[in-house]
Amino acid sequence: MTTELAASVTPQMLANDPYETLRQLRSSEPVAWIPSLNGWLVTRRDLAVEAMRDATAFTVEDERFTTQQVLGPSMLSLDGPEHERHRKPFAASFRPKTVREGFEEFLFGEANRLVDEVRTDRRAELRTSVAGPLAVNTITRFLQLEGVEPSNVLSWYGDISEAIVGLAEGLAIGDACRSAVAEVGARVEETLQIGASEFLQGLRSDGSLRADELAPATIVVMFGAIETVEGMIANAAWHLLSNPDVLNRVQEQPGLVSAAIEESLRLEPAAAVVDRYATRDLNFGGAHIRKGDLVTLSLLAANRDPDVFDQPDEFNIDRQNLGQHVTFVQGPHGCIGLHLARLETEAAISAILGLGPDLGIDADVSTKPQGLIFRKPQSVVASW
Ligand code: HEM
């Protein structure tokens, strides 16, 4: 049965100012049928964790999953042994040590270079001048596709994501998307032929993926690393600049940067929800879920669960349990890029903090994080 509260929830509310609605849902019906989403919304942390860990009851395998319609099967849209086969070959490239050794110097250099480009302006919008470019430049370097520049990656990303969004609105996959996918495939093949790209060589030599699966796998990594990283950096910059006391502390003690990033990840997960589909009829968190129902896990709501986080809406970098957010998801589909994403954000924030002791936000033109699925501020205008 749908309650009045659940019936009143709209996608716009969840995108713009969701906190009070999510709080009410969590305390009264933590698994609620939301008619406007045509699915269940899970808002309690313990229930969200239970669902994300149990792929036998809550799966990603469903034809409604639009990414699968564009790219074909990949780790994003598979569960069980096939998921394992698709995911395993990536493990080596994303290990913390491999990421740090391969990318720390590049990332800090690149973040400082981007910040240097705006330094003398004494004012800049940080999402478009630092966060977005760092995300694209990093994944371009990570993939090392032969002859591919960040501008190519950005254009493929645009064409493919437009098709994914269009599919959800009932549109057919267009030519731009098909040729983007084909072009990535051609570049992957060429790169492998000349023996370039450590990443691709590792993927191939693992042997789990067939040759025709390497290009979609590359696109999955490309996709995971653009919107989310841009959002993660922009959210962290926004939280720090909007909290001048914390900003001062972190500027004086750079060792606190990681805590500030974790607390920003908790308060505003750049990917705010993940979707699952019930594999059978279930009684879950007081709800009667039917086989095939869409079950959306709100990471945003789980991260503000007062049973786990005191004063959950406060930006408090001194929390003892900072790491208990579920922004990178737990269980089989937990984010494989989290170490790289954290390092990118550490580099970006450290470079931004170096803009000077009078660094601050122009609150009149900056906007708070927003979005139903992906959350970030459109504009973080800093001056120094
Ligand atoms: C270098 C950057 C990143 C890469 C390469 C990356 C890649 C991936 C990949 C390939 C998956 C699918 C894993 C699977 O299905 O087995 C994944 C999952 C996920 N990633 Fe990332 N990611 C990155 C950054 C981020 C960031 C910054 C966030 C959020 C702040 C994020 C949030 C997630 C979430 C929520 C999932 C789980 C999806 C689900 O359970 O349905 N990722 N990531």
Coordinates of C-alpha atoms and ligand atoms in Angstrom, one line a residue:
M1 CA 0.0 0.0 0.0
T2 CA 1.2 3.5 -0.8
T3 CA 1.1 6.0 2.0
E4 CA 0.3 9.7 1.5
L5 CA 4.0 10.5 2.1
A6 CA 5.3 8.1 -0.5
A7 CA 2.6 9.1 -3.0
S8 CA 3.7 12.8 -2.6
V9 CA 7.3 12.1 -3.5
T10 CA 8.4 13.3 -6.9
P11 CA 11.7 12.9 -8.7
Q12 CA 12.1 16.7 -8.5
M13 CA 11.9 16.6 -4.7
L14 CA 14.5 13.9 -4.6
A15 CA 16.8 15.8 -6.9
N16 CA 16.5 19.3 -5.4
D17 CA 16.0 19.2 -1.7
P18 CA 15.6 15.5 -0.7
Y19 CA 16.8 15.4 2.9
E20 CA 13.6 16.0 4.9
T21 CA 11.6 13.7 2.6
L22 CA 14.2 11.0 3.0
R23 CA 14.3 11.5 6.8
Q24 CA 10.5 11.0 7.0
L25 CA 10.6 8.0 4.7
R26 CA 13.4 6.4 6.7
S27 CA 11.6 6.8 10.0
S28 CA 8.2 5.8 8.9
E29 CA 8.6 3.3 5.9
P30 CA 12.2 2.6 5.2
V31 CA 11.2 0.5 2.2
A32 CA 8.5 2.6 0.5
W33 CA 6.7 2.1 -2.8
I34 CA 7.1 5.4 -4.7
P35 CA 4.6 5.7 -7.5
S36 CA 6.6 8.4 -9.4
L37 CA 9.6 6.1 -9.5
N38 CA 7.6 3.0 -10.3
G39 CA 9.7 1.2 -7.7
W40 CA 10.7 0.8 -4.0
L41 CA 13.0 3.2 -2.3
V42 CA 15.2 1.9 0.5
T43 CA 16.3 4.6 2.9
R44 CA 17.7 2.8 6.0
R45 CA 21.5 2.0 5.9
D46 CA 21.2 -1.5 7.3
L47 CA 18.6 -2.5 4.7
A48 CA 20.5 -0.9 1.9
V49 CA 23.6 -2.8 2.9
E50 CA 21.7 -6.1 3.1
A51 CA 20.3 -5.6 -0.4
M52 CA 23.6 -4.5 -2.0
R53 CA 25.3 -7.6 -0.5
D54 CA 22.7 -10.1 -1.6
A55 CA 22.7 -10.4 -5.4
T56 CA 20.6 -13.6 -5.2
A57 CA 17.6 -11.6 -4.0
F58 CA 18.5 -8.1 -5.5
T59 CA 20.1 -8.4 -8.9
V60 CA 21.3 -5.9 -11.6
E61 CA 20.4 -8.4 -14.3
D62 CA 17.3 -6.9 -16.0
E63 CA 16.5 -5.8 -19.5
R64 CA 15.2 -2.4 -18.1
F65 CA 18.9 -1.6 -17.4
T66 CA 19.7 0.8 -20.2
T67 CA 23.5 0.6 -20.0
Q68 CA 23.2 -3.1 -21.0
Q69 CA 21.1 -2.2 -24.0
V70 CA 23.8 0.1 -25.3
L71 CA 27.0 -1.8 -24.3
G72 CA 25.8 -5.4 -24.1
P73 CA 26.7 -7.5 -21.0
S74 CA 29.4 -6.1 -18.7
M75 CA 30.2 -6.3 -15.0
L76 CA 27.6 -3.5 -14.4
S77 CA 24.7 -5.6 -15.6
L78 CA 25.7 -9.2 -14.6
D79 CA 25.6 -11.1 -11.4
G80 CA 27.0 -14.5 -10.2
P81 CA 29.9 -16.3 -12.0
E82 CA 29.6 -14.2 -15.2
H83 CA 29.9 -11.0 -13.1
E84 CA 33.0 -12.4 -11.5
R85 CA 34.5 -13.3 -14.9
H86 CA 33.9 -9.7 -16.2
R87 CA 35.2 -8.0 -13.1
K88 CA 38.2 -10.1 -12.1
P89 CA 40.5 -8.9 -14.9
F90 CA 40.3 -5.3 -13.6
A91 CA 41.4 -6.0 -10.1
A92 CA 45.2 -5.7 -10.7
S93 CA 45.0 -2.2 -12.4
F94 CA 42.9 -0.7 -9.6
R95 CA 44.8 -1.9 -6.5
P96 CA 45.7 0.9 -4.1
K97 CA 49.5 0.4 -4.5
T98 CA 49.3 0.2 -8.3
V99 CA 47.1 3.3 -8.4
R100 CA 49.4 5.3 -6.1
E101 CA 52.6 4.3 -7.8
G102 CA 51.2 4.8 -11.3
F103 CA 49.2 8.0 -10.7
E104 CA 50.2 10.0 -7.7
E105 CA 52.8 12.1 -9.4
F106 CA 50.7 12.6 -12.5
L107 CA 47.6 13.6 -10.5
F108 CA 49.2 16.1 -8.2
G109 CA 51.1 17.6 -11.2
E110 CA 47.9 17.7 -13.3
A111 CA 45.8 19.2 -10.5
N112 CA 48.3 21.9 -9.9
R113 CA 48.6 22.6 -13.6
L114 CA 44.8 23.1 -13.8
V115 CA 44.7 25.3 -10.7
D116 CA 47.7 27.3 -12.0
E117 CA 45.7 28.2 -15.2
V118 CA 43.2 30.1 -13.1
R119 CA 45.5 31.3 -10.2
T120 CA 46.1 34.8 -11.5
D121 CA 42.3 35.3 -12.1
R122 CA 41.8 35.3 -8.3
R123 CA 38.3 33.8 -9.0
A124 CA 37.2 30.7 -10.8
E125 CA 34.4 28.2 -11.2
L126 CA 36.0 25.0 -9.9
R127 CA 33.7 22.3 -11.4
T128 CA 34.4 23.2 -15.0
S129 CA 38.0 24.5 -14.5
V130 CA 39.4 21.7 -12.2
A131 CA 37.0 18.9 -11.4
G132 CA 35.8 18.0 -14.9
P133 CA 39.1 18.3 -16.7
L134 CA 41.0 16.3 -14.1
A135 CA 38.4 13.5 -14.3
V136 CA 38.7 13.3 -18.1
N137 CA 42.4 13.7 -18.3
T138 CA 43.0 11.1 -15.7
I139 CA 40.9 8.4 -17.3
T140 CA 42.4 9.1 -20.7
R141 CA 45.8 8.5 -19.3
F142 CA 44.6 5.5 -17.4
L143 CA 43.3 3.8 -20.5
Q144 CA 46.2 4.8 -22.7
L145 CA 44.3 4.2 -26.0
E146 CA 46.5 4.9 -28.9
G147 CA 46.1 8.4 -30.4
V148 CA 43.2 9.2 -28.1
E149 CA 43.0 12.7 -26.4
P150 CA 40.8 13.8 -23.6
S151 CA 38.6 15.6 -26.2
N152 CA 37.9 12.2 -27.9
V153 CA 36.9 10.6 -24.6
L154 CA 34.6 13.5 -23.8
S155 CA 32.9 13.3 -27.1
W156 CA 32.3 9.5 -26.9
Y157 CA 31.1 9.9 -23.4
G158 CA 28.6 12.6 -24.5
D159 CA 27.3 10.5 -27.4
I160 CA 26.9 7.3 -25.4
S161 CA 25.4 8.9 -22.3
E162 CA 22.9 10.7 -24.4
A163 CA 21.8 7.4 -25.9
I164 CA 21.5 5.8 -22.4
V165 CA 19.3 8.7 -21.2
G166 CA 17.3 8.6 -24.4
L167 CA 16.6 4.9 -24.0
A168 CA 15.1 5.6 -20.6
E169 CA 12.8 8.1 -22.3
G170 CA 11.8 5.6 -25.0
L171 CA 14.0 6.8 -27.8
A172 CA 16.0 4.4 -30.1
I173 CA 19.8 4.2 -30.0
G174 CA 21.1 6.8 -32.5
D175 CA 23.9 6.7 -35.0
A176 CA 26.2 9.0 -32.9
C177 CA 26.2 6.4 -30.1
R178 CA 26.7 3.5 -32.5
S179 CA 29.7 5.1 -34.1
A180 CA 31.2 6.2 -30.7
V181 CA 31.0 2.5 -29.6
A182 CA 32.5 1.4 -32.9
E183 CA 35.3 3.9 -32.7
V184 CA 36.3 2.9 -29.1
G185 CA 36.3 -0.7 -30.4
A186 CA 38.7 0.3 -33.3
R187 CA 41.0 2.2 -30.9
V188 CA 41.1 -0.7 -28.5
E189 CA 42.0 -3.1 -31.3
E190 CA 44.7 -0.8 -32.6
T191 CA 46.2 -0.2 -29.2
L192 CA 46.3 -4.0 -28.5
Q193 CA 47.9 -4.6 -31.9
I194 CA 50.8 -2.3 -31.2
G195 CA 51.2 -3.6 -27.7
A196 CA 50.5 -0.3 -26.0
S197 CA 48.4 0.5 -22.8
E198 CA 49.4 -1.4 -19.7
F199 CA 45.7 -1.4 -18.7
L200 CA 44.6 -3.2 -21.9
Q201 CA 47.5 -5.6 -22.0
G202 CA 46.6 -6.6 -18.4
L203 CA 43.0 -7.0 -19.3
R204 CA 43.9 -9.2 -22.3
S205 CA 46.5 -11.3 -20.6
D206 CA 44.2 -12.1 -17.8
G207 CA 42.3 -14.2 -20.4
S208 CA 38.9 -14.1 -18.8
L209 CA 37.4 -11.8 -21.3
R210 CA 36.9 -12.6 -25.0
A211 CA 38.4 -10.2 -27.6
D212 CA 34.9 -8.8 -28.4
E213 CA 34.3 -8.0 -24.7
L214 CA 37.4 -5.8 -24.3
A215 CA 35.9 -2.6 -25.9
P216 CA 32.6 -2.6 -23.9
A217 CA 34.8 -3.3 -20.8
T218 CA 36.9 -0.2 -21.6
I219 CA 33.8 1.9 -22.0
V220 CA 32.4 0.8 -18.7
V221 CA 35.6 2.0 -17.0
M222 CA 35.5 5.2 -19.0
F223 CA 31.9 5.8 -17.9
G224 CA 32.5 5.0 -14.2
A225 CA 35.3 7.6 -14.0
I226 CA 33.9 10.8 -15.5
E227 CA 30.6 12.1 -14.1
T228 CA 31.3 10.5 -10.7
V229 CA 34.8 11.9 -10.2
E230 CA 33.8 15.4 -11.4
G231 CA 30.9 15.2 -8.8
M232 CA 33.1 13.9 -6.1
I233 CA 35.7 16.7 -6.5
A234 CA 33.1 19.4 -6.9
N235 CA 31.1 18.2 -3.8
A236 CA 34.3 18.1 -1.7
A237 CA 35.3 21.6 -2.9
W238 CA 31.8 22.9 -2.2
H239 CA 31.6 21.4 1.4
L240 CA 35.0 22.8 2.3
L241 CA 34.4 26.3 0.9
S242 CA 31.0 26.4 2.5
N243 CA 32.4 25.6 5.9
P244 CA 35.1 28.3 6.5
D245 CA 36.1 26.9 10.0
V246 CA 36.8 23.5 8.6
L247 CA 38.5 25.0 5.5
N248 CA 40.9 26.9 7.8
R249 CA 41.7 23.8 9.8
V250 CA 42.4 21.8 6.7
Q251 CA 44.6 24.5 5.2
E252 CA 46.6 24.5 8.4
Q253 CA 46.7 20.7 8.7
P254 CA 46.8 19.1 5.2
G255 CA 46.7 15.7 7.0
L256 CA 42.9 16.4 7.4
V257 CA 42.2 16.5 3.7
S258 CA 41.3 12.8 3.6
A259 CA 38.8 13.1 6.5
A260 CA 37.2 16.1 4.7
I261 CA 36.9 14.1 1.5
E262 CA 35.3 11.1 3.4
E263 CA 32.8 13.4 5.1
S264 CA 31.9 15.0 1.8
L265 CA 31.5 11.5 0.3
R266 CA 29.1 10.7 3.1
L267 CA 26.9 13.8 2.9
E268 CA 26.7 14.0 -0.9
P269 CA 27.4 10.7 -2.7
A270 CA 28.1 11.7 -6.3
A271 CA 26.1 8.6 -7.4
A272 CA 23.1 9.0 -5.0
V273 CA 21.2 5.8 -5.9
V274 CA 21.7 2.3 -7.3
D275 CA 19.1 0.1 -8.9
R276 CA 18.3 -3.5 -8.3
Y277 CA 15.5 -5.9 -9.3
A278 CA 13.9 -8.4 -7.0
T279 CA 14.6 -12.0 -8.1
R280 CA 11.6 -13.4 -6.1
D281 CA 8.7 -12.3 -3.9
L282 CA 10.3 -10.9 -0.7
N283 CA 9.3 -9.5 2.7
F284 CA 11.9 -6.8 3.2
G285 CA 12.0 -4.0 5.8
G286 CA 8.2 -4.3 6.3
A287 CA 7.4 -4.2 2.6
H288 CA 6.0 -7.0 0.3
I289 CA 8.2 -6.8 -2.7
R290 CA 7.2 -8.8 -5.8
K291 CA 9.5 -10.6 -8.2
G292 CA 10.7 -8.2 -10.9
D293 CA 10.0 -5.1 -8.9
L294 CA 12.6 -2.2 -9.2
V295 CA 14.3 -1.7 -5.8
T296 CA 16.3 1.6 -5.6
L297 CA 18.8 1.9 -2.8
S298 CA 19.2 5.5 -1.7
L299 CA 22.9 5.9 -0.8
L300 CA 22.2 9.5 0.1
A301 CA 19.6 8.4 2.7
A302 CA 21.7 5.5 4.0
N303 CA 24.6 7.9 4.6
R304 CA 22.4 10.1 6.8
D305 CA 20.9 7.4 8.9
P306 CA 20.9 8.7 12.5
D307 CA 21.2 5.2 13.9
V308 CA 24.8 5.2 12.5
F309 CA 25.8 8.9 12.2
D310 CA 25.2 11.4 15.0
Q311 CA 23.8 14.7 13.8
P312 CA 23.8 13.2 10.3
D313 CA 23.3 16.5 8.4
E314 CA 26.4 18.1 9.8
F315 CA 29.7 18.3 8.0
N316 CA 31.9 17.0 10.8
I317 CA 35.3 15.8 9.8
D318 CA 36.1 14.6 13.3
R319 CA 33.6 11.7 13.2
Q320 CA 35.0 8.4 14.5
N321 CA 33.1 6.4 11.9
L322 CA 33.7 8.5 8.8
G323 CA 34.4 5.4 6.7
Q324 CA 31.0 3.9 7.3
H325 CA 29.3 5.7 4.4
V326 CA 28.1 3.4 1.6
T327 CA 28.9 5.8 -1.3
F328 CA 31.1 3.2 -3.1
V329 CA 28.5 0.4 -2.3
Q330 CA 29.4 -2.8 -0.6
G331 CA 29.1 -6.4 -2.0
P332 CA 29.8 -7.7 -5.5
H333 CA 29.3 -4.4 -7.3
G334 CA 31.3 -2.2 -5.0
C335 CA 33.1 0.5 -6.9
I336 CA 36.4 -0.8 -8.4
G337 CA 37.7 2.8 -9.0
L338 CA 37.5 4.0 -5.5
H339 CA 41.2 4.3 -4.8
L340 CA 41.9 6.2 -8.0
A341 CA 38.9 8.4 -7.4
R342 CA 40.1 9.2 -3.8
L343 CA 43.6 10.0 -5.1
E344 CA 42.2 12.3 -7.8
T345 CA 40.1 14.2 -5.3
E346 CA 43.0 14.4 -2.8
A347 CA 45.2 15.9 -5.6
A348 CA 42.4 18.4 -6.7
I349 CA 41.6 19.5 -3.1
S350 CA 45.2 19.9 -2.1
A351 CA 45.8 22.1 -5.2
I352 CA 42.7 24.2 -4.5
L353 CA 43.7 24.7 -0.9
G354 CA 47.0 26.1 -2.1
L355 CA 45.2 29.0 -3.7
G356 CA 45.9 31.0 -0.5
P357 CA 44.7 31.7 3.0
D358 CA 41.9 34.0 1.9
L359 CA 40.3 31.3 -0.2
G360 CA 36.5 31.5 0.0
I361 CA 33.2 30.8 -1.8
D362 CA 31.1 33.3 -3.7
A363 CA 27.9 32.0 -2.2
D364 CA 25.6 34.2 -4.4
V365 CA 26.6 32.5 -7.6
S366 CA 27.5 29.0 -6.3
T367 CA 24.9 26.3 -6.1
K368 CA 24.4 23.4 -3.7
P369 CA 24.7 19.8 -4.9
Q370 CA 21.6 18.6 -6.8
G371 CA 20.5 15.6 -8.9
L372 CA 18.4 12.5 -8.6
I373 CA 21.0 10.0 -9.7
F374 CA 24.2 12.0 -10.0
R375 CA 24.6 14.8 -7.4
K376 CA 26.9 17.7 -7.7
P377 CA 26.8 21.5 -7.6
Q378 CA 26.5 23.1 -11.0
S379 CA 28.7 25.9 -9.9
V380 CA 31.4 26.3 -7.2
V381 CA 32.8 29.8 -7.6
A382 CA 35.8 30.4 -5.5
S383 CA 37.8 33.6 -5.0
W384 CA 41.2 34.1 -3.3
Ligands
HEM1 C1 38.3 6.3 -11.3 C2 37.1 6.5 -11.1 C3 36.1 5.4 -11.1 C4 36.0 4.2 -11.9 C5 37.0 3.8 -12.9 C6 34.8 3.5 -11.4 C7 34.4 2.3 -12.0 C8 33.4 1.6 -11.5 C9 32.9 0.3 -12.0 C10 33.5 -0.4 -13.2 C11 31.9 -0.1 -11.3 C12 31.1 -1.4 -11.5 C13 31.5 -2.5 -10.6 C14 30.6 -3.7 -10.7 O1 29.5 -3.6 -11.2 O2 31.1 -4.8 -10.4 C15 31.6 0.9 -10.3 C16 30.7 0.8 -9.3 C17 30.3 1.9 -8.6 N1 30.9 3.1 -8.5 FE1 32.6 3.6 -9.4 N2 34.2 4.3 -10.5 C18 34.9 5.4 -10.3 C19 34.6 6.4 -9.4 C20 33.4 6.5 -8.7 C21 33.0 7.6 -7.8 C22 33.8 8.9 -7.7 C23 31.8 7.2 -7.3 C24 31.0 8.0 -6.3 C25 31.4 9.0 -5.5 C26 31.5 5.9 -7.7 C27 30.4 5.2 -7.4 C28 30.1 3.9 -7.7 C29 29.0 3.1 -7.2 C30 27.9 3.7 -6.4 C31 29.0 1.9 -7.8 C32 28.1 0.7 -7.6 C33 27.1 0.6 -8.7 C34 26.0 -0.5 -8.3 O3 26.1 -1.1 -7.3 O4 25.1 -0.6 -9.1 N3 32.5 5.5 -8.6 N4 32.6 1.9 -10.4

